[in-house]
Short mmCIF file of C-alpha atoms in Angstrom, two decimals:
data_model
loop_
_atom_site.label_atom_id
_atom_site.label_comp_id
_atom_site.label_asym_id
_atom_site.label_seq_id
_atom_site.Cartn_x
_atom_site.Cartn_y
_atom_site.Cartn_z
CA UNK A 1 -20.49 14.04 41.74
CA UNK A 2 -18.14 16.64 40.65
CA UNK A 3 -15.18 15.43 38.68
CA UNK A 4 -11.71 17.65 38.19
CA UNK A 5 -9.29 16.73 35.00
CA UNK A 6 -6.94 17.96 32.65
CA UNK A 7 -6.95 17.41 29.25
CA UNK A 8 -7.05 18.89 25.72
CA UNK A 9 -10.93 20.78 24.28
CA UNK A 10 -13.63 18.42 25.59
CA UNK A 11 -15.88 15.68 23.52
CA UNK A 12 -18.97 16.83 23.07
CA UNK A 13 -20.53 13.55 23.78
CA UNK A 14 -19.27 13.55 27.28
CA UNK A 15 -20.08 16.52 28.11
CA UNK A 16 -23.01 19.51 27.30
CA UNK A 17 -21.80 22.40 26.17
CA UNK A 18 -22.58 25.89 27.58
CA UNK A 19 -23.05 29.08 25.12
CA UNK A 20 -19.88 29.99 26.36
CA UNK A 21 -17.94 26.64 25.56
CA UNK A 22 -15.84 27.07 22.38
CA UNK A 23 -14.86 30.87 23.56
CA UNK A 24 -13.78 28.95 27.36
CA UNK A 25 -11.87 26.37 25.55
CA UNK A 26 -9.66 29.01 23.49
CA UNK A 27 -9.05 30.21 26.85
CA UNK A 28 -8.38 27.37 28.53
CA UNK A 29 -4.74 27.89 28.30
CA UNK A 30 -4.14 25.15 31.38
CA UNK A 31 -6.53 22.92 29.67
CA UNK A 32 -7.96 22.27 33.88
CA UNK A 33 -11.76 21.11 33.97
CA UNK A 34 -14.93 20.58 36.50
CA UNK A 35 -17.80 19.09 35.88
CA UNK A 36 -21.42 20.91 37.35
CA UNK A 37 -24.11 18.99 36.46
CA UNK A 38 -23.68 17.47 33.14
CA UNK A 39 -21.48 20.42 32.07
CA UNK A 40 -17.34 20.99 32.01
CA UNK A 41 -16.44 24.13 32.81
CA UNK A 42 -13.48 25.19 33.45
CA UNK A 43 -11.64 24.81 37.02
CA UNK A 44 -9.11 27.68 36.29
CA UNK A 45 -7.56 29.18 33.29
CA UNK A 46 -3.95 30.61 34.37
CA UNK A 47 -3.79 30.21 37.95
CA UNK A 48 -5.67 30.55 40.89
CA UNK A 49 -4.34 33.74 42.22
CA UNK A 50 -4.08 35.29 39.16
CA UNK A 51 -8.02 35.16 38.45
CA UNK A 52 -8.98 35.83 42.21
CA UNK A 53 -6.78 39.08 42.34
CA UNK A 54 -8.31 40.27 38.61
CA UNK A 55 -12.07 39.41 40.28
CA UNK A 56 -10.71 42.11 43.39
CA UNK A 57 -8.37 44.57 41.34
CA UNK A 58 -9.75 44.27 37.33
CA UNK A 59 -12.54 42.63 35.96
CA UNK A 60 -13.06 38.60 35.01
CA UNK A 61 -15.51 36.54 33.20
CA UNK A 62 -17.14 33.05 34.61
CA UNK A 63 -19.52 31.28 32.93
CA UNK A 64 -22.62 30.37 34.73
CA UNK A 65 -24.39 28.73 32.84
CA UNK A 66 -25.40 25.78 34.49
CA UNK A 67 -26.94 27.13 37.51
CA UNK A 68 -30.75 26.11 37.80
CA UNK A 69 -33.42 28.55 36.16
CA UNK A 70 -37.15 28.37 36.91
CA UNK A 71 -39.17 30.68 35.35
CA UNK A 72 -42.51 31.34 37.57
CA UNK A 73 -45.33 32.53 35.67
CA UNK A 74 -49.54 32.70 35.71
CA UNK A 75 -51.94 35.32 36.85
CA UNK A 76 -50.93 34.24 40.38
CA UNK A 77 -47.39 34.01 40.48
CA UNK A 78 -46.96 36.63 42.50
CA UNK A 79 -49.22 35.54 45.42
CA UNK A 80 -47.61 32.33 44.97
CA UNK A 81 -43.93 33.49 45.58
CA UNK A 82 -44.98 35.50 48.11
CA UNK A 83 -46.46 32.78 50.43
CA UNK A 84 -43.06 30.59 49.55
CA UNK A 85 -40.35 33.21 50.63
CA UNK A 86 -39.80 35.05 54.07
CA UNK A 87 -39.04 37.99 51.87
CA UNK A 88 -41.99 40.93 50.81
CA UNK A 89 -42.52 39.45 47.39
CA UNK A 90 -44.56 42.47 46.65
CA UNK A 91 -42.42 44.90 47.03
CA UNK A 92 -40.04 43.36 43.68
CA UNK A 93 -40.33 45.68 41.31
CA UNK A 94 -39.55 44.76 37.49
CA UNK A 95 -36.07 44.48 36.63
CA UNK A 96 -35.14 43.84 40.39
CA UNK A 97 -33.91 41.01 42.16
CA UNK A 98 -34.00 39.40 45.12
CA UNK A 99 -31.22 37.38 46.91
CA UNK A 100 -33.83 35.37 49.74
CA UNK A 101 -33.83 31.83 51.18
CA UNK A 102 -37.03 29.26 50.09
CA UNK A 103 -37.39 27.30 53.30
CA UNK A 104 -39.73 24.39 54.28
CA UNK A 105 -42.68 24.61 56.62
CA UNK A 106 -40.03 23.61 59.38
CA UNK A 107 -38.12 26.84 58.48
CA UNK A 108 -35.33 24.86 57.39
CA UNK A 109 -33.70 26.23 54.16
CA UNK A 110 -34.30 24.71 50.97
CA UNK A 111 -32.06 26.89 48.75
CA UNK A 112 -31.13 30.42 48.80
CA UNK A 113 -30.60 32.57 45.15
CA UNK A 114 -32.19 34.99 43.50
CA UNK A 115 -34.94 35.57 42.65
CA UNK A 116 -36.15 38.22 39.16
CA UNK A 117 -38.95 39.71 38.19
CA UNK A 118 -39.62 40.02 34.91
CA UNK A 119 -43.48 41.40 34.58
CA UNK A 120 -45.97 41.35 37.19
CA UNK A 121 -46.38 37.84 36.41
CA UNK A 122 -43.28 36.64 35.39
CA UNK A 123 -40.54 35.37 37.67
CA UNK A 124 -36.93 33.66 37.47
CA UNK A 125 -35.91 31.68 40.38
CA UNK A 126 -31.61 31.00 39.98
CA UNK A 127 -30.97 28.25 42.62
CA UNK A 128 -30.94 24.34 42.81
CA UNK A 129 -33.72 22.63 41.28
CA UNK A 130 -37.12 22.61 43.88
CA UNK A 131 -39.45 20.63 41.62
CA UNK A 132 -41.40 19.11 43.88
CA UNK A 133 -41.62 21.23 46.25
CA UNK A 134 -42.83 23.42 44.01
CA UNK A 135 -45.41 20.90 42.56
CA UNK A 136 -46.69 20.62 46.26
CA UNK A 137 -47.47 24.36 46.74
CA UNK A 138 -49.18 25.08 44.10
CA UNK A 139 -52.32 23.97 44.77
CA UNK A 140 -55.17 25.22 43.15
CA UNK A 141 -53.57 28.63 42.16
CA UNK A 142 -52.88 29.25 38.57
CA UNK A 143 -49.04 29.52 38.26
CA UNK A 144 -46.67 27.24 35.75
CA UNK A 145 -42.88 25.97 36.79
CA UNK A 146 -41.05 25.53 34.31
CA UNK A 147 -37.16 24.83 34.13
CA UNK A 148 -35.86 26.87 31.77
CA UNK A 149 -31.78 26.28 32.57
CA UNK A 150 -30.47 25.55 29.31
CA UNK A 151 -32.69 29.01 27.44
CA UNK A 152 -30.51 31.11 28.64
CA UNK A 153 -26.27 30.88 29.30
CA UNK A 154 -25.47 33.36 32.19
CA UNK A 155 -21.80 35.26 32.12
CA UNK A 156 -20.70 37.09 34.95
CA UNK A 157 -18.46 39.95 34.56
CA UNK A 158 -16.96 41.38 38.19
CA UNK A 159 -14.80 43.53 39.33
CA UNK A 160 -13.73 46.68 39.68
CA UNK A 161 -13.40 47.45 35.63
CA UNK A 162 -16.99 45.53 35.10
CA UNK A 163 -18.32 49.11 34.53
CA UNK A 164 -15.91 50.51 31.69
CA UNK A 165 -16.00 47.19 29.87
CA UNK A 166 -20.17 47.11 30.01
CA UNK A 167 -20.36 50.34 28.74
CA UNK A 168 -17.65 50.51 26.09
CA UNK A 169 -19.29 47.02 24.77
CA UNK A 170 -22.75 48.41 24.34
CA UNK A 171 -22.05 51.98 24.42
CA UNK A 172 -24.49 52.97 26.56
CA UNK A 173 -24.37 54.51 30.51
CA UNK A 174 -24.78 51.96 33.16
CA UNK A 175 -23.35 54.21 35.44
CA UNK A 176 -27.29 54.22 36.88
CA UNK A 177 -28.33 50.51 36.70
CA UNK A 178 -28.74 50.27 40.80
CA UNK A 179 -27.50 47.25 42.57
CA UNK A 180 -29.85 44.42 42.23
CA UNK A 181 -31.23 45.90 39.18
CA UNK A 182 -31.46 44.89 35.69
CA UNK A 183 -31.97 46.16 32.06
CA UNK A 184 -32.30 44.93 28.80
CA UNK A 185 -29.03 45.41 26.06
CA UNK A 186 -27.84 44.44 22.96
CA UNK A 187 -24.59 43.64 21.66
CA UNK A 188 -24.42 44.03 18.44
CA UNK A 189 -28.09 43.72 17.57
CA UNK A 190 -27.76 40.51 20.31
CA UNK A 191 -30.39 41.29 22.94
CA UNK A 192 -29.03 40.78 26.24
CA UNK A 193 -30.13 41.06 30.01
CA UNK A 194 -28.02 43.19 31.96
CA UNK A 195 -28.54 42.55 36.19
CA UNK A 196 -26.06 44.27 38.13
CA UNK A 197 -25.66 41.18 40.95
CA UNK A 198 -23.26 38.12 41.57
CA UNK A 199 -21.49 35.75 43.72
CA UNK A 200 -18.30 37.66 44.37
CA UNK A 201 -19.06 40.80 47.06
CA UNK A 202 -17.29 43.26 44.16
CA UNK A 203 -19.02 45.25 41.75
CA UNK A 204 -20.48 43.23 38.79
CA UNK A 205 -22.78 42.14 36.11
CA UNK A 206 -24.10 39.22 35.34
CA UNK A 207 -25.49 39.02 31.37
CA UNK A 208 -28.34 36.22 30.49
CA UNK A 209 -27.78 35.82 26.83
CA UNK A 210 -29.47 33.52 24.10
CA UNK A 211 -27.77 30.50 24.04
CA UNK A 212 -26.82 30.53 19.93
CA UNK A 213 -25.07 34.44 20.87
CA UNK A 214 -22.27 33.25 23.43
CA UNK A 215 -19.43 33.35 21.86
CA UNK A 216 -20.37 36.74 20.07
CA UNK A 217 -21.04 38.29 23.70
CA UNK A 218 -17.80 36.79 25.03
CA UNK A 219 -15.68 38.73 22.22
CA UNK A 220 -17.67 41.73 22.51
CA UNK A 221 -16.49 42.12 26.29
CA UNK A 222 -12.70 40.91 25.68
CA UNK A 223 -12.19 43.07 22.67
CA UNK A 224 -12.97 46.53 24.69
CA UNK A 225 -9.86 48.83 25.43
CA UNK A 226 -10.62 48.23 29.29
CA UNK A 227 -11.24 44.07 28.28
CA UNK A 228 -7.83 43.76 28.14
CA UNK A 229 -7.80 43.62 31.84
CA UNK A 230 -10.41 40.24 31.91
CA UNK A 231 -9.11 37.51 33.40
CA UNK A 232 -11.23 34.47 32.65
CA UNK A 233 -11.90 32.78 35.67
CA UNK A 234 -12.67 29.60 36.58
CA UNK A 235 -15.15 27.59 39.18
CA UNK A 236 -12.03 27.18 41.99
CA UNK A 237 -10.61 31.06 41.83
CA UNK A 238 -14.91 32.04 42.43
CA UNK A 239 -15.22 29.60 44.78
CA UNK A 240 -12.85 31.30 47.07
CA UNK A 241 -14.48 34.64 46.53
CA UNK A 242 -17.80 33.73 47.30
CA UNK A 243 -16.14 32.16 50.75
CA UNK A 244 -14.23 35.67 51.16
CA UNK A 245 -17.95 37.30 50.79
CA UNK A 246 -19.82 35.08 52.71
CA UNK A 247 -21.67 33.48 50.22
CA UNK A 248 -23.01 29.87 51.55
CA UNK A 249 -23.66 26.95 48.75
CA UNK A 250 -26.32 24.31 49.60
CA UNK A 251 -25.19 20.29 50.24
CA UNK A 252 -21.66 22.59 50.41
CA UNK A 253 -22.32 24.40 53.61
CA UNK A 254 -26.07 23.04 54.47
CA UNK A 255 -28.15 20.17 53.79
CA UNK A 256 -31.19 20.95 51.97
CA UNK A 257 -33.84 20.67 53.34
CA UNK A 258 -37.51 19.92 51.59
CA UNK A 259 -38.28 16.79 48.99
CA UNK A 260 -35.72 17.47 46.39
CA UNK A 261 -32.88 17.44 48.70
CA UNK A 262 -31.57 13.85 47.80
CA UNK A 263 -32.54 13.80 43.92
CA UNK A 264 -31.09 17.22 44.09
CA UNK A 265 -27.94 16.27 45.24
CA UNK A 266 -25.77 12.89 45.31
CA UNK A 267 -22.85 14.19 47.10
CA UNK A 268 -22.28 16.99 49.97
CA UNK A 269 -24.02 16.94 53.02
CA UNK A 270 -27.33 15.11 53.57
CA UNK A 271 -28.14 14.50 56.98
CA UNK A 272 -30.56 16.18 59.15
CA UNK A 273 -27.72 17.50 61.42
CA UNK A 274 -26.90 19.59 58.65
CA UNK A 275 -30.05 21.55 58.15
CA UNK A 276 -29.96 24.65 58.68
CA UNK A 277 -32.24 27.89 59.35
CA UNK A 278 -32.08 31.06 58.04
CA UNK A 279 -30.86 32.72 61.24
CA UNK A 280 -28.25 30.00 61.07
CA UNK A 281 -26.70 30.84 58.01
CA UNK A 282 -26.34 34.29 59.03
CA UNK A 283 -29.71 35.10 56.81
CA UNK A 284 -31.86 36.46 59.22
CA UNK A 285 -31.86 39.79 57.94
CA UNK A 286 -34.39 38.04 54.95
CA UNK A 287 -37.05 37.06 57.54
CA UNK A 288 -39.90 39.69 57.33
CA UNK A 289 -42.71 38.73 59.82
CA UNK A 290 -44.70 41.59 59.29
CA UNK A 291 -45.41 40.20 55.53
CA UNK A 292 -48.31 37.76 56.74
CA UNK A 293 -48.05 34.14 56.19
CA UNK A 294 -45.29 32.07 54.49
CA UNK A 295 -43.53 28.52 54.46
CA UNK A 296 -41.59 27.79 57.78
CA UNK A 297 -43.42 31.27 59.47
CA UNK A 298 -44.51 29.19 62.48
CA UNK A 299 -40.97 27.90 62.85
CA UNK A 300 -39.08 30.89 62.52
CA UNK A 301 -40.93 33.03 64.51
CA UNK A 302 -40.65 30.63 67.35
CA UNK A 303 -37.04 30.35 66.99
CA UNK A 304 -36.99 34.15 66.48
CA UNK A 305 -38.46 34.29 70.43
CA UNK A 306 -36.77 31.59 72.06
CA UNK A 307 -34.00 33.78 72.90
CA UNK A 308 -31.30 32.32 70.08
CA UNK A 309 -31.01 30.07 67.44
CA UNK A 310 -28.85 26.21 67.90
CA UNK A 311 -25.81 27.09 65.58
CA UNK A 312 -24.32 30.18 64.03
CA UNK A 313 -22.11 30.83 61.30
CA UNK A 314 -18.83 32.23 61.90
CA UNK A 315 -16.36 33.79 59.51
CA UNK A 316 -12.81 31.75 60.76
CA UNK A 317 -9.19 32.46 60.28
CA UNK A 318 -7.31 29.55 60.46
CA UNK A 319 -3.79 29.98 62.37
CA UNK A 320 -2.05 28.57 59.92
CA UNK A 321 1.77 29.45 60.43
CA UNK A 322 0.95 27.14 63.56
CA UNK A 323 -0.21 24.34 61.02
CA UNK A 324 2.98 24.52 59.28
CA UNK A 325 4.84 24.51 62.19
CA UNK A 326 3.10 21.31 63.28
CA UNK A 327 3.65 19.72 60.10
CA UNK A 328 7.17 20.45 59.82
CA UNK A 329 7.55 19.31 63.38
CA UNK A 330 6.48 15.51 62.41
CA UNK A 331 9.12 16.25 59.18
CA UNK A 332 6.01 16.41 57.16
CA UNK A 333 5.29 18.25 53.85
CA UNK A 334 2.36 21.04 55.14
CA UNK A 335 -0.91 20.20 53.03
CA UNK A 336 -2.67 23.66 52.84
CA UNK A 337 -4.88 23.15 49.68
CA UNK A 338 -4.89 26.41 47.33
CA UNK A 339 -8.71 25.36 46.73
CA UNK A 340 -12.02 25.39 48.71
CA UNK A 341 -12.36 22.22 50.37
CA UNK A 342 -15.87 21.48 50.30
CA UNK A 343 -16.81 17.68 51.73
CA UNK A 344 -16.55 16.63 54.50
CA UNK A 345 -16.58 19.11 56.87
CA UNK A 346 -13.99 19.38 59.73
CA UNK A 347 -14.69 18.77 63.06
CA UNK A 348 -13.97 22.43 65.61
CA UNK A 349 -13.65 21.65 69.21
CA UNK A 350 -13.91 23.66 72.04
CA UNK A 351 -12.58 22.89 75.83
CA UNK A 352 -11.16 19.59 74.41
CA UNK A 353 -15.21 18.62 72.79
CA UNK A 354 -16.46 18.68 69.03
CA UNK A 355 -18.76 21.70 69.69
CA UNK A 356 -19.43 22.66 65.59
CA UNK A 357 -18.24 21.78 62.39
CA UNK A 358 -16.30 24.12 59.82
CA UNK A 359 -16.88 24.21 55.55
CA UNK A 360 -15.80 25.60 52.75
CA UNK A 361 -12.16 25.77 54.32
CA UNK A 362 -9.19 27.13 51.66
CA UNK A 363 -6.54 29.27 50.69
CA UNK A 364 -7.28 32.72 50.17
CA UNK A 365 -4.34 34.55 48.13
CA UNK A 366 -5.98 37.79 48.36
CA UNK A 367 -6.52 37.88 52.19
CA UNK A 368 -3.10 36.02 52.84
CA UNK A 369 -4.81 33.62 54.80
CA UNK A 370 -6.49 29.83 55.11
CA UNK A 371 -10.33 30.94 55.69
CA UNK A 372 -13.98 29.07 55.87
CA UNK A 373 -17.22 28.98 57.64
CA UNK A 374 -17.75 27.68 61.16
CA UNK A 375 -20.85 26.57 62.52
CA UNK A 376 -20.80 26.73 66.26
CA UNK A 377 -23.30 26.61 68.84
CA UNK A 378 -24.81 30.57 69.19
CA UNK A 379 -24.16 30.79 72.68
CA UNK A 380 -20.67 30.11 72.34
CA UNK A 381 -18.46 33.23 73.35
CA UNK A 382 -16.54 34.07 70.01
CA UNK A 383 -13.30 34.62 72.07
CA UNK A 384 -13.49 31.37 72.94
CA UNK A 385 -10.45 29.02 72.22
CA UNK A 386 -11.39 27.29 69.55
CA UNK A 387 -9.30 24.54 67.58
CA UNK A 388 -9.78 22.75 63.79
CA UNK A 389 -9.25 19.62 63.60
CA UNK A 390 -7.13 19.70 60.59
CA UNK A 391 -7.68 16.14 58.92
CA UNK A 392 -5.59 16.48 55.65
CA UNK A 393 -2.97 14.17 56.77
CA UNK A 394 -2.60 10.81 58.25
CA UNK A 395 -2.60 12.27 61.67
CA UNK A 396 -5.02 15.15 62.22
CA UNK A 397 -3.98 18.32 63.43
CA UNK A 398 -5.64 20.22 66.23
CA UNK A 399 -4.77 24.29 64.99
CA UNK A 400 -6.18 27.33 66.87
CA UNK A 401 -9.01 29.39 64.74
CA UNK A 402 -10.08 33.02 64.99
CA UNK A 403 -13.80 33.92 64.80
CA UNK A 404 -15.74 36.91 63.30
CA UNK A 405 -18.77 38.22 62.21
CA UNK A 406 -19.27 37.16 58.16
CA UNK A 407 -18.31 38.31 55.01
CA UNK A 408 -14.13 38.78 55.11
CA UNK A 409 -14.69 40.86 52.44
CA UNK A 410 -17.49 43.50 52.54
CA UNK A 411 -19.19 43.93 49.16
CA UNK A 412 -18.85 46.79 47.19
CA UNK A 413 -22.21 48.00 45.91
CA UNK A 414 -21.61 51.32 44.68
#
């Protein structure tokens, strides 16, 4: 379960330590921690607002470290992808990657991430841990799994300076490294992996480093002329971004689905109710039924021809002036939380019914506004009044919601 504290540079027994650690603690001027996994990062630096507007209007630096990392390899890894993804695995080319949902044979979604290609037989798979799962498809063909998390650390540098900062750091061009694309680097005589990709819908780079280099990569980028603009940023400022770009988390916004789901996961969502297709998360645009046969195929297609899917997702807009009106009404202090609320979810109600559920719900300082996710049954008309049962107090809170098509934010991939 993730843990948030304050406190001065962590104990290294307590916690592992990322590549990116002792340059993060310096940092760390707020001396605010999270825990993912078994690692503390850090939960935000300066402030909130100050790191989400430098992700929009400069550049910033997250460490990343922690996410999952399989690397997929054997004369038929390729076939063996292929037949796991609704994506065209063969159309990957080296140095490109894939953002594509790994769903079971029910069609229900496993994970969603990215997915690398290294060689023709070489693949990284970024997303929650699918070991079994995994183990259970192989079969006879002659692939290896391996988890290969702690090889590399993973920095992400976004924004709108990402470019100037890249290039003055390495002095090279990387004016024509296409999105989704990736290229090897060094910084100074470090070899580095370059993939122009991440989590926030602005123009970025995400750098896969050897672990022992970290620090050395992290001063290379914040010494630059333009790095004077970083603003290290924290798991709660990229958190709201993601939200803002429509980026769903699993056990956050979905259960998993598949074996792993519960030794994956020991908080977040769980239940069945919670699973989730493809179409439902507002992925649909990954399903590629002309590819032949993959894992949930038979399911998706089926749902793809039954004229709509049970739920969709829903980009909302919280109406909340009216919350803090009804707050101050009851001579209440108005709880609006400046993070993402992830667990539980809150209950949305339609025509005086619970018709869908809302996550990821939080205070966006760029937008102005208190956004999330609402999943709602698809043949609900979005004009619909629809209310959130706002449950942050002793006595929930029924406020109207507005409803849109997903992201808030539309990513900038030029």
């Amino acid at each position: 379960m993730s843990l948030e504290f304050f406190g001065s540079p962590l104990t290294d027994r307590l916690f592992a330590c990322s590549p990116f650690t002792a340059a993060a603690r310096r940092a760390n001027v707020q001396g605010a921690w999270a825990t993912w996994g078994d690692n503390a990062l850090p939960e935000f630096f300066s402030s909130i607002a100050l790191e989400t507007a430098a992700i929009r209007n400069a550049a910033m630096l997250e460490d990343k470290s922690p996410l999952a990392k399989i690397h997929v390899h054997g004369p038929d890894a390729a076939r063996f992808i292929n037949r796991l993804i609704p994506r065209d695995a063969t159309q990957i080319a080296i140095n490109h990657a894939y953002y594509t949902p790994w769903c079971d044979d029910l069609g229900k979604v496993i994970v969603e991430g990215m997915l690398l290609r290294l060689s023709e037989t070489d693949f990284i798979v970024t997303a929650g841990l699918m070991n079994r799962w995994l183990s259970r498809q192989r079969g006879r063909l002659d692939v290896v799994c391996e988890d290969v998390t702690d090889l590399f650390g993973i920095l992400a540098l976004q924004g709108p300076n990402a470019l100037s900062i890249l290039q003055e750091a390495t002095g090279h061009d990387w004016s024509d490294l296409g999105f989704s694309r990736g290229r090897r680097a060094e910084f100074s005589s470090v070899p580095v992996h370059v993939w122009r990709t991440g989590f926030t819908g602005v123009k970025g780079y995400e750098l896969w480093v050897p672990p022992e280099a970290g620090n050395n990569v992290w001063e290379a980028l914040v010494s630059t002329p333009s790095g004077a603009s970083i603003e290290p940023c924290g798991h709660a400022s990229q958190d709201i971004v993601r939200v803002e770009a429509g980026m769903v988390l699993p056990a956050i916004d979905y259960a998993r689905a598949g074996p792993d789901s519960v030794q994956a996961h020991s908080y977040g969502l769980v239940d069945d109710a919670y699973h989730a297709s493809p179409y439902e998360l507002n992925l649909g645009r990954f399903v590629d039924f002309s590819k032949g046969d993959f894992a949930g195929r038979s399911a998706l297609f089926a749902e793809s021809q039954a004229g709509g899917i049970g739920r969709r997702i829903w980009a909302m807009r919280v109406d909340w002036r009216q919350l803090v009106s009804s707050y101050l009404e009851r001579d209440e202090m108005p709880i609006v939380n400046g993070k993402i609320r992830r667990i539980p979810p809150m209950e949305l109600l339609s025509g005086g019914d619970v018709t869908g559920f809302a996550t990821s719900i939080g205070w966006s300082s760029n937008l102005k506004e208190v956004i999330g996710f609402a999943h709602l049954p698809a043949h609900l008309d979005p004009h619909e009044v629809v209310f959130l049962r706002w449950d942050e107090s002793e006595h929930p809170i029924d406020v109207p919601v507005s409803l849109s098509t997903l992201p808030f934010v539309k990513p900038s991939r030029k």
